[in-house]
């Protein structure tokens, strides 16, 4: 009974929203705000990483390692950041993001699709925060990834409409675009991936339709803790 | 006869290499150097955008537009950068990259695969340089994209090996990873896409094998101008 309650109820659950939009008044901004509101109502504790406001650094460089390098003769970002993670020598902004991820039960990524992927500022968050040793450590990847007890969800807006992103459409099935992000990043780190929340082409929709996108998202969040993750295998993407 | 000669010979051809690696001594650095060498030998004119050395800005922000915004009430990056392109108000670093692209017959992207995609610094190059009006302008996209007379080629290294990136492998077919980059970015802008140059897992290979990767690339470049672009349709990717 207790277990069942814990499974369904939200109080105490921690959510991190990694948010990448320059404009608070954008639909992405509203989707983020609505998530904060709805999840707070459920007594979840919600943290937002507002990447543009933070002027988050997307470039993976030597500056990410405080102090001496393991091999200063030939810089290898993957090897150095792994080593720095173990020694506690990663730069502060990375450590802070890792703490937020570590505490979260669910991480929501809110962004506009740029070039069939996430904006560079968010890609930089992936490149720099999901360090080996912290998020994965071969063979601890995919189902055994180090973040395996967490949920993740991509929530994004597109420029193209749903028809363009259908199987016969000019942009191809939207599932194709999800593969590198959901399987290659999230699943690789062990996250259980919830179905994406996609708002197609809000710029070309009516105000009414945009409001509907917000209420649909708010509605979904009411029962988000009851959702089952997708089966993150090639079959889900390339049907 | 003249036309045939022009088609096959390299002298005068212009190549832009967009390069993203922190370490000149890396395999990526060597692959870049070998391309510069080989293409120069053919009397091509070669330009390199060394993104980390340039400290290239990956974040798409209001700073990309010099002077007043079209709509300062609600910032829309796509709309503002399009408008700024038409008015000649884009920031200098973007304009310089666009000039290089404009002059190039072939653009080579040299990078290590980060998270099933390009590093954030290169994603930022795509986000900021391939402005609407310059690279595409609906319906001038895909085969009608504004860069349709140019060739593009992705040359990258991976962490995982070829077996992992095969159809039944844990990372899935490498073609899946290529879709957003080749179709969603390059093909969208009209580029004719040459087959990718992929060096699987050089870190786990012998020195001899890594040298072989370099000579294979140099060898391929000798006849690069004779290559036919791939057929950039879903069938190529999702066989």
Coordinates of C-alpha atoms in Angstrom, one line a residue:
Chain A
X1 CA 0.0 0.0 0.0
X2 CA 2.8 2.4 1.0
X3 CA 4.8 1.4 -2.1
X4 CA 1.8 1.9 -4.3
X5 CA 1.3 5.4 -2.8
X6 CA 4.9 6.3 -3.4
X7 CA 4.7 5.1 -6.9
X8 CA 1.8 7.3 -7.8
X9 CA 2.1 10.4 -5.7
X10 CA 4.3 13.3 -6.5
X11 CA 5.1 15.0 -3.1
X12 CA 8.8 15.1 -2.6
X13 CA 9.6 14.2 -6.2
X14 CA 12.4 16.3 -7.6
X15 CA 12.3 17.7 -11.1
X16 CA 15.0 19.5 -13.1
X17 CA 14.0 21.5 -16.1
X18 CA 16.8 22.2 -18.5
X19 CA 15.5 25.1 -20.5
X20 CA 16.9 26.7 -23.6
X21 CA 15.1 29.7 -25.1
X22 CA 16.2 33.3 -25.3
X23 CA 12.7 34.8 -24.8
X24 CA 10.6 34.3 -21.6
X25 CA 7.5 35.2 -23.6
X26 CA 8.0 32.4 -26.1
X27 CA 5.9 29.3 -26.2
X28 CA 9.0 27.4 -24.9
X29 CA 9.0 29.9 -22.0
X30 CA 5.3 29.3 -21.3
X31 CA 5.7 25.5 -21.5
X32 CA 8.5 25.8 -19.0
X33 CA 6.4 28.0 -16.7
X34 CA 3.4 25.7 -16.9
X35 CA 5.6 22.8 -15.9
X36 CA 7.0 24.6 -12.9
X37 CA 3.5 25.6 -11.9
X38 CA 1.8 22.2 -12.4
X39 CA 4.7 20.2 -10.7
X40 CA 4.9 22.7 -7.8
X41 CA 1.1 22.2 -7.3
X42 CA 1.9 18.5 -6.9
X43 CA 4.4 19.5 -4.2
X44 CA 7.3 18.4 -6.4
X45 CA 10.5 20.4 -5.9
X46 CA 11.3 22.0 -9.2
X47 CA 14.7 23.4 -10.3
X48 CA 15.2 25.2 -13.6
X49 CA 18.5 25.6 -15.4
X50 CA 17.7 28.5 -17.7
X51 CA 20.7 28.1 -20.0
X52 CA 20.6 31.4 -21.8
X53 CA 20.1 33.4 -18.6
X54 CA 23.0 31.5 -17.1
X55 CA 25.0 32.2 -20.2
X56 CA 25.8 28.5 -20.0
X57 CA 29.2 27.6 -21.7
X58 CA 28.6 25.1 -24.4
X59 CA 32.3 24.6 -25.4
X60 CA 34.1 21.6 -24.0
X61 CA 37.6 22.9 -23.4
X62 CA 40.6 22.6 -21.1
X63 CA 38.9 25.3 -18.9
X64 CA 36.5 22.6 -17.6
X65 CA 39.4 21.0 -15.7
X66 CA 40.6 22.9 -12.7
X67 CA 44.3 22.6 -12.1
X68 CA 46.8 20.2 -13.8
X69 CA 45.9 17.9 -16.6
X70 CA 46.4 14.2 -16.5
X71 CA 48.2 14.5 -19.9
X72 CA 49.1 18.0 -20.8
X73 CA 51.1 16.8 -23.9
X74 CA 48.0 15.8 -25.8
X75 CA 44.6 17.1 -24.6
X76 CA 41.8 14.5 -24.7
X77 CA 38.5 16.0 -23.4
X78 CA 36.8 12.7 -22.6
X79 CA 39.8 11.3 -20.7
X80 CA 40.5 14.5 -18.8
X81 CA 37.0 15.2 -17.8
X82 CA 36.5 11.6 -16.6
X83 CA 39.8 11.9 -14.5
X84 CA 38.7 15.4 -13.2
X85 CA 35.3 14.0 -12.2
X86 CA 37.0 11.3 -10.1
X87 CA 39.4 13.8 -8.5
X88 CA 36.7 16.5 -8.0
X89 CA 38.5 18.8 -10.3
X90 CA 35.7 19.7 -12.7
X91 CA 34.8 23.4 -13.0
X92 CA 32.0 24.8 -10.8
X93 CA 29.3 25.2 -13.4
X94 CA 29.5 21.5 -14.4
X95 CA 29.5 20.4 -10.8
X96 CA 26.4 22.4 -10.1
X97 CA 24.5 20.9 -13.0
X98 CA 25.6 17.4 -12.0
X99 CA 24.3 18.0 -8.5
X100 CA 20.9 19.0 -9.9
X101 CA 20.8 15.9 -12.1
X102 CA 21.9 13.7 -9.2
X103 CA 19.0 15.0 -7.1
X104 CA 16.4 14.8 -9.8
X105 CA 13.8 12.0 -10.3
X106 CA 12.8 13.5 -13.6
X107 CA 14.7 15.8 -16.0
X108 CA 12.7 17.7 -18.6
X109 CA 14.5 19.3 -21.5
X110 CA 12.5 22.2 -22.9
X111 CA 13.8 23.7 -26.2
X112 CA 13.0 24.7 -29.8
X113 CA 14.3 22.1 -32.4
X114 CA 17.2 23.7 -34.2
X115 CA 18.4 21.8 -37.2
X116 CA 16.8 18.4 -36.4
X117 CA 18.4 18.6 -32.9
X118 CA 18.7 20.7 -29.8
X119 CA 20.2 24.2 -29.8
X120 CA 24.0 24.3 -29.3
X121 CA 23.7 25.7 -25.8
X122 CA 21.8 22.6 -24.8
X123 CA 24.1 20.3 -26.7
X124 CA 26.9 21.9 -24.7
X125 CA 25.1 21.0 -21.5
X126 CA 25.0 17.3 -22.7
X127 CA 28.7 17.4 -23.8
X128 CA 29.9 19.0 -20.6
X129 CA 27.6 17.7 -17.8
X130 CA 27.1 14.1 -18.7
X131 CA 30.7 13.2 -17.8
X132 CA 32.1 9.6 -17.9
X133 CA 32.1 8.4 -14.3
X134 CA 29.1 10.5 -13.5
X135 CA 26.5 9.6 -16.1
X136 CA 28.0 6.4 -17.7
X137 CA 31.1 4.3 -17.4
X138 CA 31.4 1.5 -19.9
X139 CA 30.0 -1.1 -19.6
X140 CA 27.7 0.9 -17.4
X141 CA 25.7 2.4 -20.2
X142 CA 22.3 2.1 -21.8
X143 CA 20.1 0.0 -19.4
X144 CA 23.1 -0.1 -17.0
X145 CA 23.8 3.7 -17.3
X146 CA 24.6 5.5 -14.1
X147 CA 21.5 7.6 -14.2
X148 CA 19.2 4.5 -14.5
X149 CA 16.9 5.4 -11.7
X150 CA 15.8 8.6 -13.3
X151 CA 13.3 9.6 -15.9
X152 CA 13.9 12.0 -18.8
X153 CA 11.6 13.7 -21.2
X154 CA 12.2 15.9 -24.3
X155 CA 9.7 18.7 -24.7
X156 CA 10.2 20.8 -27.8
X157 CA 8.7 23.0 -30.5
X158 CA 9.3 22.6 -34.2
X159 CA 9.4 24.9 -37.2
X160 CA 8.0 22.3 -39.6
X161 CA 4.5 21.0 -39.2
X162 CA 3.4 17.4 -38.4
X163 CA 2.8 16.5 -42.0
X164 CA 6.4 17.5 -42.9
X165 CA 7.6 15.3 -40.0
X166 CA 5.6 12.3 -41.0
X167 CA 7.0 9.2 -42.7
X168 CA 6.4 10.3 -46.2
X169 CA 7.0 14.0 -45.4
X170 CA 9.8 16.1 -46.6
X171 CA 11.5 16.1 -43.2
X172 CA 11.0 12.4 -42.5
X173 CA 9.4 10.8 -39.5
X174 CA 10.0 12.9 -36.3
X175 CA 11.1 9.6 -34.6
X176 CA 14.3 9.6 -36.7
X177 CA 15.3 12.9 -35.1
X178 CA 14.6 11.5 -31.7
X179 CA 17.1 8.6 -32.0
X180 CA 20.4 10.5 -31.3
X181 CA 18.9 12.5 -28.5
X182 CA 16.8 9.8 -26.7
X183 CA 18.8 6.7 -27.5
X184 CA 22.3 8.2 -28.0
X185 CA 22.3 10.5 -25.0
X186 CA 19.4 9.8 -22.5
X187 CA 19.2 6.0 -22.8
X188 CA 23.0 5.8 -23.0
X189 CA 23.2 7.4 -19.5
X190 CA 20.5 5.0 -18.3
X191 CA 17.6 7.4 -18.2
X192 CA 14.1 5.9 -18.6
X193 CA 12.8 8.0 -21.5
X194 CA 9.2 9.2 -21.3
X195 CA 7.4 9.9 -24.6
X196 CA 8.4 13.3 -26.0
X197 CA 6.1 16.3 -25.8
X198 CA 6.1 17.9 -29.3
X199 CA 4.5 21.1 -30.3
X200 CA 4.5 21.2 -34.0
X201 CA 5.0 24.5 -35.7
X202 CA 3.5 26.9 -33.1
X203 CA 4.6 30.0 -35.0
X204 CA 2.2 29.1 -37.8
X205 CA -0.7 28.2 -35.5
X206 CA -3.5 30.3 -34.1
X207 CA -3.3 31.8 -30.6
X208 CA -6.1 29.4 -29.6
X209 CA -4.1 26.4 -30.8
X210 CA -1.0 27.6 -29.0
X211 CA -3.1 27.8 -25.8
X212 CA -4.3 24.3 -26.4
X213 CA -0.6 23.2 -26.6
X214 CA -0.1 24.6 -23.1
X215 CA -3.2 23.0 -21.6
X216 CA -2.3 19.7 -23.2
X217 CA 1.1 19.8 -21.5
X218 CA -0.3 20.9 -18.1
X219 CA -2.9 18.1 -18.4
X220 CA -0.2 15.5 -19.2
X221 CA 1.9 16.6 -16.2
X222 CA -0.9 15.8 -13.8
X223 CA -0.4 12.1 -14.3
X224 CA 3.2 12.2 -15.5
X225 CA 4.4 9.9 -12.5
X226 CA 2.0 7.2 -13.7
X227 CA 3.5 7.0 -17.2
X228 CA 5.5 4.1 -18.4
X229 CA 8.8 4.8 -20.3
X230 CA 9.0 4.1 -23.9
X231 CA 10.7 1.0 -25.1
X232 CA 13.9 2.7 -26.3
X233 CA 14.9 0.3 -29.1
X234 CA 15.3 0.8 -32.8
X235 CA 11.8 -0.6 -33.4
X236 CA 10.3 2.4 -31.6
X237 CA 12.1 4.8 -33.9
X238 CA 12.3 3.1 -37.3
X239 CA 9.0 1.4 -37.7
Chain B
X1 CA 35.8 18.7 -73.5
X2 CA 36.3 21.9 -71.4
X3 CA 33.3 21.1 -69.4
X4 CA 34.6 17.6 -68.7
X5 CA 38.0 19.0 -67.7
X6 CA 36.3 21.5 -65.4
X7 CA 34.3 18.7 -63.8
X8 CA 37.3 16.5 -63.0
X9 CA 40.2 18.8 -62.3
X10 CA 40.8 20.5 -59.0
X11 CA 42.8 23.7 -59.7
X12 CA 41.0 26.7 -58.5
X13 CA 38.5 24.8 -56.5
X14 CA 37.8 26.2 -53.1
X15 CA 37.4 24.1 -50.0
X16 CA 36.4 25.2 -46.5
X17 CA 37.2 22.9 -43.6
X18 CA 35.2 23.5 -40.5
X19 CA 37.2 21.9 -37.8
X20 CA 36.3 21.2 -34.2
X21 CA 39.0 19.6 -32.0
X22 CA 40.8 21.1 -29.0
X23 CA 44.1 19.3 -29.7
X24 CA 46.2 19.8 -32.8
X25 CA 48.0 16.5 -32.2
X26 CA 44.7 14.5 -32.2
X27 CA 43.7 12.2 -35.0
X28 CA 41.1 14.9 -36.0
X29 CA 43.9 17.4 -36.2
X30 CA 45.9 15.1 -38.4
X31 CA 42.9 14.4 -40.6
X32 CA 42.4 18.1 -41.0
X33 CA 46.1 18.7 -41.8
X34 CA 46.2 15.9 -44.3
X35 CA 43.2 17.3 -46.1
X36 CA 44.8 20.8 -46.2
X37 CA 48.0 19.2 -47.6
X38 CA 46.4 16.9 -50.2
X39 CA 43.9 19.6 -51.5
X40 CA 46.6 22.2 -51.6
X41 CA 48.7 19.8 -53.7
X42 CA 45.8 19.8 -56.1
X43 CA 46.0 23.6 -56.2
X44 CA 42.7 23.9 -54.5
X45 CA 42.4 27.0 -52.3
X46 CA 41.8 25.7 -48.7
X47 CA 40.4 27.7 -45.8
X48 CA 40.2 26.3 -42.3
X49 CA 37.8 27.5 -39.6
X50 CA 39.4 26.1 -36.5
X51 CA 36.5 26.6 -34.1
X52 CA 38.2 26.1 -30.8
X53 CA 41.1 28.3 -31.7
X54 CA 38.7 31.0 -32.8
X55 CA 36.8 30.5 -29.6
X56 CA 33.8 30.4 -31.8
X57 CA 30.5 31.4 -30.1
X58 CA 28.0 28.6 -30.2
X59 CA 25.1 30.4 -28.5
X60 CA 22.4 31.9 -30.7
X61 CA 21.5 35.2 -29.0
X62 CA 20.5 38.7 -29.4
X63 CA 24.2 39.7 -29.7
X64 CA 24.1 38.2 -33.2
X65 CA 22.1 41.1 -34.4
X66 CA 23.9 44.5 -34.6
X67 CA 21.7 47.5 -33.8
X68 CA 17.9 47.5 -33.4
X69 CA 15.8 44.4 -33.4
X70 CA 12.8 44.1 -35.7
X71 CA 10.7 43.1 -32.7
X72 CA 12.3 43.9 -29.4
X73 CA 9.1 43.0 -27.5
X74 CA 9.5 39.4 -28.1
X75 CA 12.8 38.0 -29.3
X76 CA 12.6 35.4 -32.1
X77 CA 16.1 34.3 -33.1
X78 CA 15.1 32.8 -36.5
X79 CA 13.1 35.8 -37.5
X80 CA 15.6 38.4 -36.3
X81 CA 18.6 36.7 -37.9
X82 CA 16.8 36.4 -41.2
X83 CA 15.9 40.1 -41.1
X84 CA 19.4 41.0 -40.0
X85 CA 20.9 39.0 -42.9
X86 CA 18.7 40.9 -45.4
X87 CA 19.7 44.2 -43.8
X88 CA 23.4 43.3 -43.4
X89 CA 23.1 43.6 -39.6
X90 CA 24.5 40.2 -38.6
X91 CA 27.5 40.2 -36.3
X92 CA 31.0 40.0 -37.9
X93 CA 31.9 36.4 -37.0
X94 CA 28.8 35.1 -38.7
X95 CA 29.3 37.3 -41.8
X96 CA 32.9 36.0 -42.1
X97 CA 31.8 32.4 -41.9
X98 CA 29.1 33.0 -44.5
X99 CA 31.6 34.5 -46.9
X100 CA 33.8 31.4 -46.5
X101 CA 30.8 29.2 -47.3
X102 CA 29.7 31.3 -50.2
X103 CA 33.1 31.0 -51.8
X104 CA 33.5 27.3 -51.2
X105 CA 32.8 24.5 -53.7
X106 CA 33.2 21.9 -51.0
X107 CA 32.8 22.2 -47.2
X108 CA 34.3 19.5 -45.0
X109 CA 33.3 19.2 -41.4
X110 CA 36.0 17.5 -39.3
X111 CA 35.0 16.5 -35.7
X112 CA 34.8 13.8 -33.1
X113 CA 31.3 12.4 -32.7
X114 CA 30.0 13.7 -29.3
X115 CA 26.7 12.1 -28.2
X116 CA 25.6 10.8 -31.6
X117 CA 26.1 14.2 -33.1
X118 CA 28.6 17.0 -33.6
X119 CA 30.3 18.9 -30.6
X120 CA 28.3 21.9 -29.4
X121 CA 30.8 24.3 -30.8
X122 CA 30.1 23.0 -34.3
X123 CA 26.4 22.8 -33.7
X124 CA 26.6 26.4 -32.9
X125 CA 28.3 27.1 -36.2
X126 CA 25.2 25.4 -37.9
X127 CA 22.7 27.3 -35.7
X128 CA 24.3 30.7 -36.3
X129 CA 25.9 30.6 -39.8
X130 CA 23.2 28.9 -41.8
X131 CA 20.8 31.8 -41.6
X132 CA 17.5 31.9 -43.4
X133 CA 18.0 34.0 -46.5
X134 CA 21.6 32.9 -46.8
X135 CA 21.4 29.1 -46.7
X136 CA 17.7 28.4 -47.2
X137 CA 14.4 30.3 -47.6
X138 CA 11.3 28.2 -47.7
X139 CA 10.4 26.8 -50.3
X140 CA 14.1 27.1 -51.2
X141 CA 15.2 24.2 -49.1
X142 CA 16.4 20.6 -49.7
X143 CA 17.1 20.2 -53.4
X144 CA 16.2 23.9 -53.9
X145 CA 18.3 25.0 -50.9
X146 CA 20.4 28.1 -51.5
X147 CA 23.7 26.3 -51.2
X148 CA 22.7 23.8 -53.9
X149 CA 25.8 24.2 -56.0
X150 CA 28.1 23.1 -53.2
X151 CA 29.3 19.8 -51.9
X152 CA 29.5 18.9 -48.2
X153 CA 31.2 16.0 -46.4
X154 CA 31.2 14.9 -42.8
X155 CA 34.5 13.5 -41.6
X156 CA 34.5 12.3 -38.0
X157 CA 35.9 9.9 -35.5
X158 CA 33.8 7.8 -33.0
X159 CA 34.2 6.4 -29.6
X160 CA 32.3 3.2 -30.3
X161 CA 33.6 0.7 -32.8
X162 CA 32.1 -0.4 -36.1
X163 CA 30.3 -3.4 -34.6
X164 CA 28.6 -1.2 -32.0
X165 CA 27.4 1.1 -34.8
X166 CA 26.1 -1.7 -37.0
X167 CA 22.4 -2.5 -37.5
X168 CA 22.2 -5.1 -34.7
X169 CA 24.8 -3.3 -32.6
X170 CA 24.2 -1.6 -29.2
X171 CA 24.5 1.9 -30.8
X172 CA 22.4 1.1 -33.9
X173 CA 23.4 1.7 -37.5
X174 CA 25.7 4.7 -37.9
X175 CA 23.4 5.8 -40.8
X176 CA 20.7 6.7 -38.2
X177 CA 23.1 9.2 -36.6
X178 CA 23.8 10.8 -40.0
X179 CA 20.2 11.6 -40.8
X180 CA 19.8 14.8 -38.7
X181 CA 23.2 16.1 -39.8
X182 CA 23.2 15.2 -43.5
X183 CA 19.5 15.4 -44.3
X184 CA 18.3 17.9 -41.7
X185 CA 21.2 20.4 -42.0
X186 CA 23.3 19.9 -45.2
X187 CA 20.6 18.6 -47.6
X188 CA 18.1 21.1 -46.1
X189 CA 20.5 23.9 -47.3
X190 CA 20.8 22.3 -50.7
X191 CA 24.3 20.9 -50.3
X192 CA 25.1 17.8 -52.3
X193 CA 26.3 15.4 -49.6
X194 CA 29.3 13.2 -50.3
X195 CA 29.7 9.9 -48.4
X196 CA 30.9 10.5 -44.9
X197 CA 34.5 9.6 -43.9
X198 CA 34.2 7.7 -40.6
X199 CA 37.2 6.7 -38.4
X200 CA 35.8 4.2 -35.9
X201 CA 37.2 4.2 -32.5
X202 CA 40.7 5.4 -33.2
X203 CA 41.5 5.6 -29.5
X204 CA 41.3 1.9 -29.2
X205 CA 43.2 1.1 -32.3
X206 CA 46.9 0.6 -32.9
X207 CA 49.2 3.3 -34.1
X208 CA 49.5 1.5 -37.4
X209 CA 45.7 1.4 -37.8
X210 CA 45.5 5.1 -37.1
X211 CA 48.1 5.8 -39.8
X212 CA 46.1 3.7 -42.2
X213 CA 43.0 6.0 -41.4
X214 CA 45.1 9.0 -42.4
X215 CA 46.3 7.5 -45.7
X216 CA 42.9 6.2 -46.6
X217 CA 41.6 9.8 -46.2
X218 CA 44.4 11.3 -48.2
X219 CA 43.9 8.6 -50.9
X220 CA 40.2 9.4 -51.1
X221 CA 40.8 13.1 -51.4
X222 CA 42.9 12.5 -54.6
X223 CA 39.7 11.7 -56.5
X224 CA 37.2 13.5 -54.4
X225 CA 36.1 15.8 -57.3
X226 CA 35.0 12.7 -59.3
X227 CA 32.7 11.4 -56.5
X228 CA 29.0 11.4 -57.0
X229 CA 26.9 12.6 -54.0
X230 CA 24.8 10.1 -52.1
X231 CA 21.1 9.9 -52.7
X232 CA 20.0 11.7 -49.6
X233 CA 16.6 10.1 -49.1
X234 CA 15.3 8.0 -46.1
X235 CA 16.2 4.8 -48.0
X236 CA 19.9 5.6 -47.8
X237 CA 19.6 5.9 -44.0
X238 CA 17.0 3.4 -42.9
X239 CA 17.6 0.3 -45.0

